[in-house]
N, CA, C and O atoms as a GROMACS GRO file, in nm:
protein
  304
    1UNK      N    1   0.082  -0.119   0.000
    1UNK     CA    2   0.000   0.000   0.000
    1UNK      C    3   0.087   0.126   0.000
    1UNK      O    4   0.060   0.221  -0.073
    2UNK      N    5   0.190   0.123   0.082
    2UNK     CA    6   0.277   0.241   0.089
    2UNK      C    7   0.349   0.267  -0.043
    2UNK      O    8   0.363   0.381  -0.085
    3UNK      N    9   0.394   0.161  -0.107
    3UNK     CA   10   0.462   0.177  -0.236
    3UNK      C   11   0.367   0.237  -0.339
    3UNK      O   12   0.407   0.320  -0.420
    4UNK      N   13   0.243   0.195  -0.337
    4UNK     CA   14   0.144   0.247  -0.431
    4UNK      C   15   0.114   0.394  -0.401
    4UNK      O   16   0.105   0.476  -0.493
    5UNK      N   17   0.099   0.427  -0.273
    5UNK     CA   18   0.076   0.566  -0.235
    5UNK      C   19   0.191   0.656  -0.281
    5UNK      O   20   0.169   0.761  -0.342
    6UNK      N   21   0.311   0.612  -0.251
    6UNK     CA   22   0.429   0.694  -0.278
    6UNK      C   23   0.458   0.709  -0.426
    6UNK      O   24   0.477   0.820  -0.475
    7UNK      N   25   0.462   0.598  -0.498
    7UNK     CA   26   0.504   0.604  -0.638
    7UNK      C   27   0.396   0.661  -0.730
    7UNK      O   28   0.428   0.714  -0.836
    8UNK      N   29   0.270   0.651  -0.690
    8UNK     CA   30   0.161   0.701  -0.774
    8UNK      C   31   0.113   0.839  -0.732
    8UNK      O   32   0.036   0.903  -0.804
    9UNK      N   33   0.158   0.886  -0.617
    9UNK     CA   34   0.116   1.016  -0.569
    9UNK      C   35  -0.032   1.021  -0.535
    9UNK      O   36  -0.100   1.120  -0.562
   10UNK      N   37  -0.082   0.915  -0.475
   10UNK     CA   38  -0.224   0.906  -0.443
   10UNK      C   39  -0.253   0.961  -0.304
   10UNK      O   40  -0.167   0.964  -0.217
   11UNK      N   41  -0.375   1.004  -0.287
   11UNK     CA   42  -0.426   1.035  -0.154
   11UNK      C   43  -0.473   0.904  -0.092
   11UNK      O   44  -0.503   0.809  -0.164
   12UNK      N   45  -0.481   0.898   0.039
   12UNK     CA   46  -0.523   0.775   0.107
   12UNK      C   47  -0.663   0.736   0.062
   12UNK      O   48  -0.689   0.618   0.039
   13UNK      N   49  -0.753   0.832   0.051
   13UNK     CA   50  -0.890   0.800   0.008
   13UNK      C   51  -0.892   0.742  -0.133
   13UNK      O   52  -0.971   0.653  -0.163
   14UNK      N   53  -0.805   0.792  -0.220
   14UNK     CA   54  -0.797   0.738  -0.357
   14UNK      C   55  -0.747   0.594  -0.354
   14UNK      O   56  -0.799   0.509  -0.426
   15UNK      N   57  -0.647   0.567  -0.271
   15UNK     CA   58  -0.592   0.432  -0.260
   15UNK      C   59  -0.697   0.334  -0.210
   15UNK      O   60  -0.713   0.225  -0.265
   16UNK      N   61  -0.769   0.373  -0.106
   16UNK     CA   62  -0.867   0.283  -0.046
   16UNK      C   63  -0.989   0.261  -0.134
   16UNK      O   64  -1.063   0.164  -0.116
   17UNK      N   65  -1.011   0.350  -0.230
   17UNK     CA   66  -1.126   0.337  -0.319
   17UNK      C   67  -1.094   0.269  -0.452
   17UNK      O   68  -1.179   0.265  -0.541
   18UNK      N   69  -0.973   0.217  -0.467
   18UNK     CA   70  -0.939   0.146  -0.590
   18UNK      C   71  -1.013   0.013  -0.592
   18UNK      O   72  -1.002  -0.067  -0.500
   19UNK      N   73  -1.088  -0.007  -0.696
   19UNK     CA   74  -1.162  -0.132  -0.711
   19UNK      C   75  -1.082  -0.227  -0.798
   19UNK      O   76  -1.005  -0.186  -0.885
   20UNK      N   77  -1.102  -0.354  -0.774
   20UNK     CA   78  -1.028  -0.457  -0.847
   20UNK      C   79  -1.049  -0.444  -0.998
   20UNK      O   80  -0.955  -0.466  -1.075
   21UNK      N   81  -1.169  -0.411  -1.039
   21UNK     CA   82  -1.195  -0.400  -1.183
   21UNK      C   83  -1.131  -0.278  -1.247
   21UNK      O   84  -1.128  -0.267  -1.370
   22UNK      N   85  -1.078  -0.186  -1.166
   22UNK     CA   86  -1.012  -0.066  -1.219
   22UNK      C   87  -0.861  -0.083  -1.236
   22UNK      O   88  -0.791   0.013  -1.268
   23UNK      N   89  -0.811  -0.204  -1.214
   23UNK     CA   90  -0.668  -0.230  -1.231
   23UNK      C   91  -0.648  -0.322  -1.350
   23UNK      O   92  -0.708  -0.429  -1.358
   24UNK      N   93  -0.563  -0.280  -1.442
   24UNK     CA   94  -0.526  -0.364  -1.555
   24UNK      C   95  -0.387  -0.420  -1.523
   24UNK      O   96  -0.287  -0.349  -1.533
   25UNK      N   97  -0.382  -0.547  -1.486
   25UNK     CA   98  -0.256  -0.607  -1.444
   25UNK      C   99  -0.161  -0.629  -1.562
   25UNK      O  100  -0.040  -0.643  -1.542
   26UNK      N  101  -0.212  -0.632  -1.683
   26UNK     CA  102  -0.128  -0.652  -1.801
   26UNK      C  103  -0.050  -0.526  -1.835
   26UNK      O  104   0.070  -0.532  -1.859
   27UNK      N  105  -0.118  -0.412  -1.836
   27UNK     CA  106  -0.053  -0.287  -1.873
   27UNK      C  107  -0.001  -0.208  -1.754
   27UNK      O  108   0.082  -0.119  -1.770
   28UNK      N  109  -0.051  -0.240  -1.634
   28UNK     CA  110  -0.011  -0.166  -1.515
   28UNK      C  111  -0.087  -0.036  -1.499
   28UNK      O  112  -0.041   0.054  -1.428
   29UNK      N  113  -0.202  -0.025  -1.563
   29UNK     CA  114  -0.282   0.097  -1.554
   29UNK      C  115  -0.384   0.084  -1.441
   29UNK      O  116  -0.450  -0.019  -1.426
   30UNK      N  117  -0.396   0.190  -1.362
   30UNK     CA  118  -0.494   0.197  -1.256
   30UNK      C  119  -0.584   0.317  -1.283
   30UNK      O  120  -0.537   0.429  -1.300
   31UNK      N  121  -0.713   0.292  -1.287
   31UNK     CA  122  -0.811   0.398  -1.309
   31UNK      C  123  -0.854   0.451  -1.172
   31UNK      O  124  -0.911   0.378  -1.091
   32UNK      N  125  -0.827   0.579  -1.148
   32UNK     CA  126  -0.866   0.644  -1.024
   32UNK      C  127  -0.994   0.721  -1.052
   32UNK      O  128  -0.996   0.814  -1.132
   33UNK      N  129  -1.100   0.680  -0.986
   33UNK     CA  130  -1.230   0.742  -1.007
   33UNK      C  131  -1.261   0.842  -0.897
   33UNK      O  132  -1.234   0.818  -0.780
   34UNK      N  133  -1.318   0.952  -0.936
   34UNK     CA  134  -1.368   1.052  -0.842
   34UNK      C  135  -1.259   1.104  -0.751
   34UNK      O  136  -1.275   1.107  -0.629
   35UNK      N  137  -1.146   1.145  -0.810
   35UNK     CA  138  -1.035   1.199  -0.730
   35UNK      C  139  -1.061   1.346  -0.700
   35UNK      O  140  -1.176   1.391  -0.702
   36UNK      N  141  -0.958   1.419  -0.671
   36UNK     CA  142  -0.972   1.560  -0.638
   36UNK      C  143  -1.049   1.633  -0.748
   36UNK      O  144  -1.028   1.608  -0.867
   37UNK      N  145  -1.134   1.720  -0.709
   37UNK     CA  146  -1.223   1.794  -0.800
   37UNK      C  147  -1.317   1.702  -0.876
   37UNK      O  148  -1.367   1.738  -0.983
   38UNK      N  149  -1.341   1.585  -0.822
   38UNK     CA  150  -1.435   1.486  -0.878
   38UNK      C  151  -1.399   1.448  -1.021
   38UNK      O  152  -1.487   1.426  -1.105
   39UNK      N  153  -1.270   1.438  -1.049
   39UNK     CA  154  -1.224   1.398  -1.182
   39UNK      C  155  -1.171   1.256  -1.178
   39UNK      O  156  -1.130   1.207  -1.073
   40UNK      N  157  -1.174   1.191  -1.293
   40UNK     CA  158  -1.116   1.058  -1.308
   40UNK      C  159  -0.979   1.073  -1.374
   40UNK      O  160  -0.957   1.164  -1.454
   41UNK      N  161  -0.889   0.984  -1.339
   41UNK     CA  162  -0.757   0.987  -1.403
   41UNK      C  163  -0.702   0.846  -1.415
   41UNK      O  164  -0.745   0.754  -1.345
   42UNK      N  165  -0.607   0.832  -1.505
   42UNK     CA  166  -0.546   0.702  -1.530
   42UNK      C  167  -0.398   0.712  -1.494
   42UNK      O  168  -0.328   0.803  -1.538
   43UNK      N  169  -0.352   0.618  -1.412
   43UNK     CA  170  -0.213   0.615  -1.369
   43UNK      C  171  -0.151   0.486  -1.422
   43UNK      O  172  -0.209   0.378  -1.407
   44UNK      N  173  -0.036   0.496  -1.484
   44UNK     CA  174   0.037   0.378  -1.528
   44UNK      C  175   0.155   0.361  -1.434
   44UNK      O  176   0.239   0.450  -1.421
   45UNK      N  177   0.160   0.246  -1.369
   45UNK     CA  178   0.263   0.221  -1.269
   45UNK      C  179   0.386   0.158  -1.333
   45UNK      O  180   0.380   0.106  -1.445
   46UNK      N  181   0.496   0.164  -1.262
   46UNK     CA  182   0.620   0.102  -1.310
   46UNK      C  183   0.604  -0.050  -1.314
   46UNK      O  184   0.515  -0.106  -1.251
   47UNK      N  185   0.692  -0.114  -1.388
   47UNK     CA  186   0.686  -0.260  -1.399
   47UNK      C  187   0.709  -0.327  -1.265
   47UNK      O  188   0.647  -0.429  -1.235
   48UNK      N  189   0.799  -0.272  -1.184
   48UNK     CA  190   0.825  -0.333  -1.053
   48UNK      C  191   0.704  -0.322  -0.961
   48UNK      O  192   0.673  -0.417  -0.889
   49UNK      N  193   0.634  -0.209  -0.963
   49UNK     CA  194   0.513  -0.196  -0.881
   49UNK      C  195   0.402  -0.283  -0.937
   49UNK      O  196   0.325  -0.340  -0.860
   50UNK      N  197   0.391  -0.294  -1.067
   50UNK     CA  198   0.291  -0.381  -1.128
   50UNK      C  199   0.310  -0.525  -1.080
   50UNK      O  200   0.212  -0.593  -1.049
   51UNK      N  201   0.434  -0.569  -1.074
   51UNK     CA  202   0.462  -0.705  -1.025
   51UNK      C  203   0.425  -0.720  -0.878
   51UNK      O  204   0.375  -0.825  -0.837
   52UNK      N  205   0.451  -0.616  -0.799
   52UNK     CA  206   0.412  -0.621  -0.657
   52UNK      C  207   0.261  -0.626  -0.641
   52UNK      O  208   0.210  -0.698  -0.554
   53UNK      N  209   0.190  -0.552  -0.724
   53UNK     CA  210   0.044  -0.554  -0.717
   53UNK      C  211  -0.011  -0.691  -0.756
   53UNK      O  212  -0.106  -0.740  -0.695
   54UNK      N  213   0.049  -0.753  -0.857
   54UNK     CA  214   0.008  -0.888  -0.897
   54UNK      C  215   0.035  -0.986  -0.784
   54UNK      O  216  -0.050  -1.069  -0.752
   55UNK      N  217   0.153  -0.977  -0.724
   55UNK     CA  218   0.189  -1.066  -0.614
   55UNK      C  219   0.094  -1.048  -0.496
   55UNK      O  220   0.050  -1.146  -0.435
   56UNK      N  221   0.062  -0.923  -0.463
   56UNK     CA  222  -0.032  -0.895  -0.355
   56UNK      C  223  -0.168  -0.957  -0.386
   56UNK      O  224  -0.229  -1.022  -0.301
   57UNK      N  225  -0.213  -0.938  -0.508
   57UNK     CA  226  -0.344  -0.991  -0.548
   57UNK      C  227  -0.346  -1.144  -0.540
   57UNK      O  228  -0.445  -1.201  -0.495
   58UNK      N  229  -0.240  -1.209  -0.584
   58UNK     CA  230  -0.236  -1.354  -0.582
   58UNK      C  231  -0.224  -1.410  -0.440
   58UNK      O  232  -0.283  -1.514  -0.409
   59UNK      N  233  -0.148  -1.342  -0.355
   59UNK     CA  234  -0.126  -1.392  -0.219
   59UNK      C  235  -0.239  -1.359  -0.122
   59UNK      O  236  -0.260  -1.430  -0.024
   60UNK      N  237  -0.312  -1.252  -0.151
   60UNK     CA  238  -0.416  -1.210  -0.058
   60UNK      C  239  -0.553  -1.210  -0.124
   60UNK      O  240  -0.641  -1.133  -0.086
   61UNK      N  241  -0.571  -1.296  -0.221
   61UNK     CA  242  -0.700  -1.304  -0.291
   61UNK      C  243  -0.801  -1.372  -0.199
   61UNK      O  244  -0.787  -1.489  -0.164
   62UNK      N  245  -0.901  -1.297  -0.164
   62UNK     CA  246  -1.010  -1.348  -0.082
   62UNK      C  247  -1.121  -1.392  -0.177
   62UNK      O  248  -1.096  -1.404  -0.297
   63UNK      N  249  -1.239  -1.413  -0.129
   63UNK     CA  250  -1.345  -1.458  -0.219
   63UNK      C  251  -1.351  -1.375  -0.346
   63UNK      O  252  -1.330  -1.254  -0.344
   64UNK      N  253  -1.380  -1.441  -0.454
   64UNK     CA  254  -1.373  -1.380  -0.587
   64UNK      C  255  -1.466  -1.261  -0.604
   64UNK      O  256  -1.444  -1.178  -0.692
   65UNK      N  257  -1.569  -1.251  -0.523
   65UNK     CA  258  -1.668  -1.146  -0.540
   65UNK      C  259  -1.634  -1.017  -0.465
   65UNK      O  260  -1.723  -0.934  -0.444
   66UNK      N  261  -1.510  -0.998  -0.425
   66UNK     CA  262  -1.472  -0.875  -0.356
   66UNK      C  263  -1.468  -0.760  -0.455
   66UNK      O  264  -1.443  -0.779  -0.574
   67UNK      N  265  -1.492  -0.642  -0.404
   67UNK     CA  266  -1.499  -0.525  -0.490
   67UNK      C  267  -1.371  -0.443  -0.487
   67UNK      O  268  -1.322  -0.399  -0.591
   68UNK      N  269  -1.316  -0.422  -0.367
   68UNK     CA  270  -1.201  -0.334  -0.352
   68UNK      C  271  -1.070  -0.413  -0.355
   68UNK      O  272  -1.064  -0.528  -0.311
   69UNK      N  273  -0.965  -0.349  -0.408
   69UNK     CA  274  -0.836  -0.417  -0.420
   69UNK      C  275  -0.769  -0.432  -0.284
   69UNK      O  276  -0.728  -0.543  -0.248
   70UNK      N  277  -0.756  -0.325  -0.208
   70UNK     CA  278  -0.700  -0.330  -0.074
   70UNK      C  279  -0.815  -0.349   0.024
   70UNK      O  280  -0.906  -0.266   0.030
   71UNK      N  281  -0.812  -0.458   0.099
   71UNK     CA  282  -0.924  -0.489   0.186
   71UNK      C  283  -0.877  -0.560   0.312
   71UNK      O  284  -0.762  -0.603   0.324
   72UNK      N  285  -0.968  -0.572   0.405
   72UNK     CA  286  -0.938  -0.641   0.530
   72UNK      C  287  -0.953  -0.792   0.508
   72UNK      O  288  -0.994  -0.835   0.400
   73UNK      N  289  -0.920  -0.870   0.608
   73UNK     CA  290  -0.929  -1.015   0.595
   73UNK      C  291  -1.071  -1.066   0.576
   73UNK      O  292  -1.090  -1.176   0.524
   74UNK      N  293  -1.170  -0.988   0.616
   74UNK     CA  294  -1.308  -1.033   0.593
   74UNK      C  295  -1.366  -0.980   0.462
   74UNK      O  296  -1.485  -0.997   0.436
   75UNK      N  297  -1.281  -0.916   0.380
   75UNK     CA  298  -1.322  -0.874   0.247
   75UNK      C  299  -1.377  -0.733   0.235
   75UNK      O  300  -1.414  -0.689   0.126
   76UNK      N  301  -1.382  -0.662   0.347
   76UNK     CA  302  -1.435  -0.524   0.340
   76UNK      C  303  -1.327  -0.425   0.308
   76UNK      O  304  -1.354  -0.305   0.298
   0.00000   0.00000   0.00000
């Protein structure tokens, strides 16, 4: 989470609102919805961060029907 915050220049609220469907693991693009001034933006992460995000997703994948990428152990 910290690497994503730092390298992407995200606000905490933007990070916590990233939904799984807004991440393209192939290209490393993350769609940030409703950011500052209620605008949407697209962030392309570095290859090393993309690999970390994939690893996080594979190691901490909870039930398939979860909505948010970063979540607690009970899926919220």
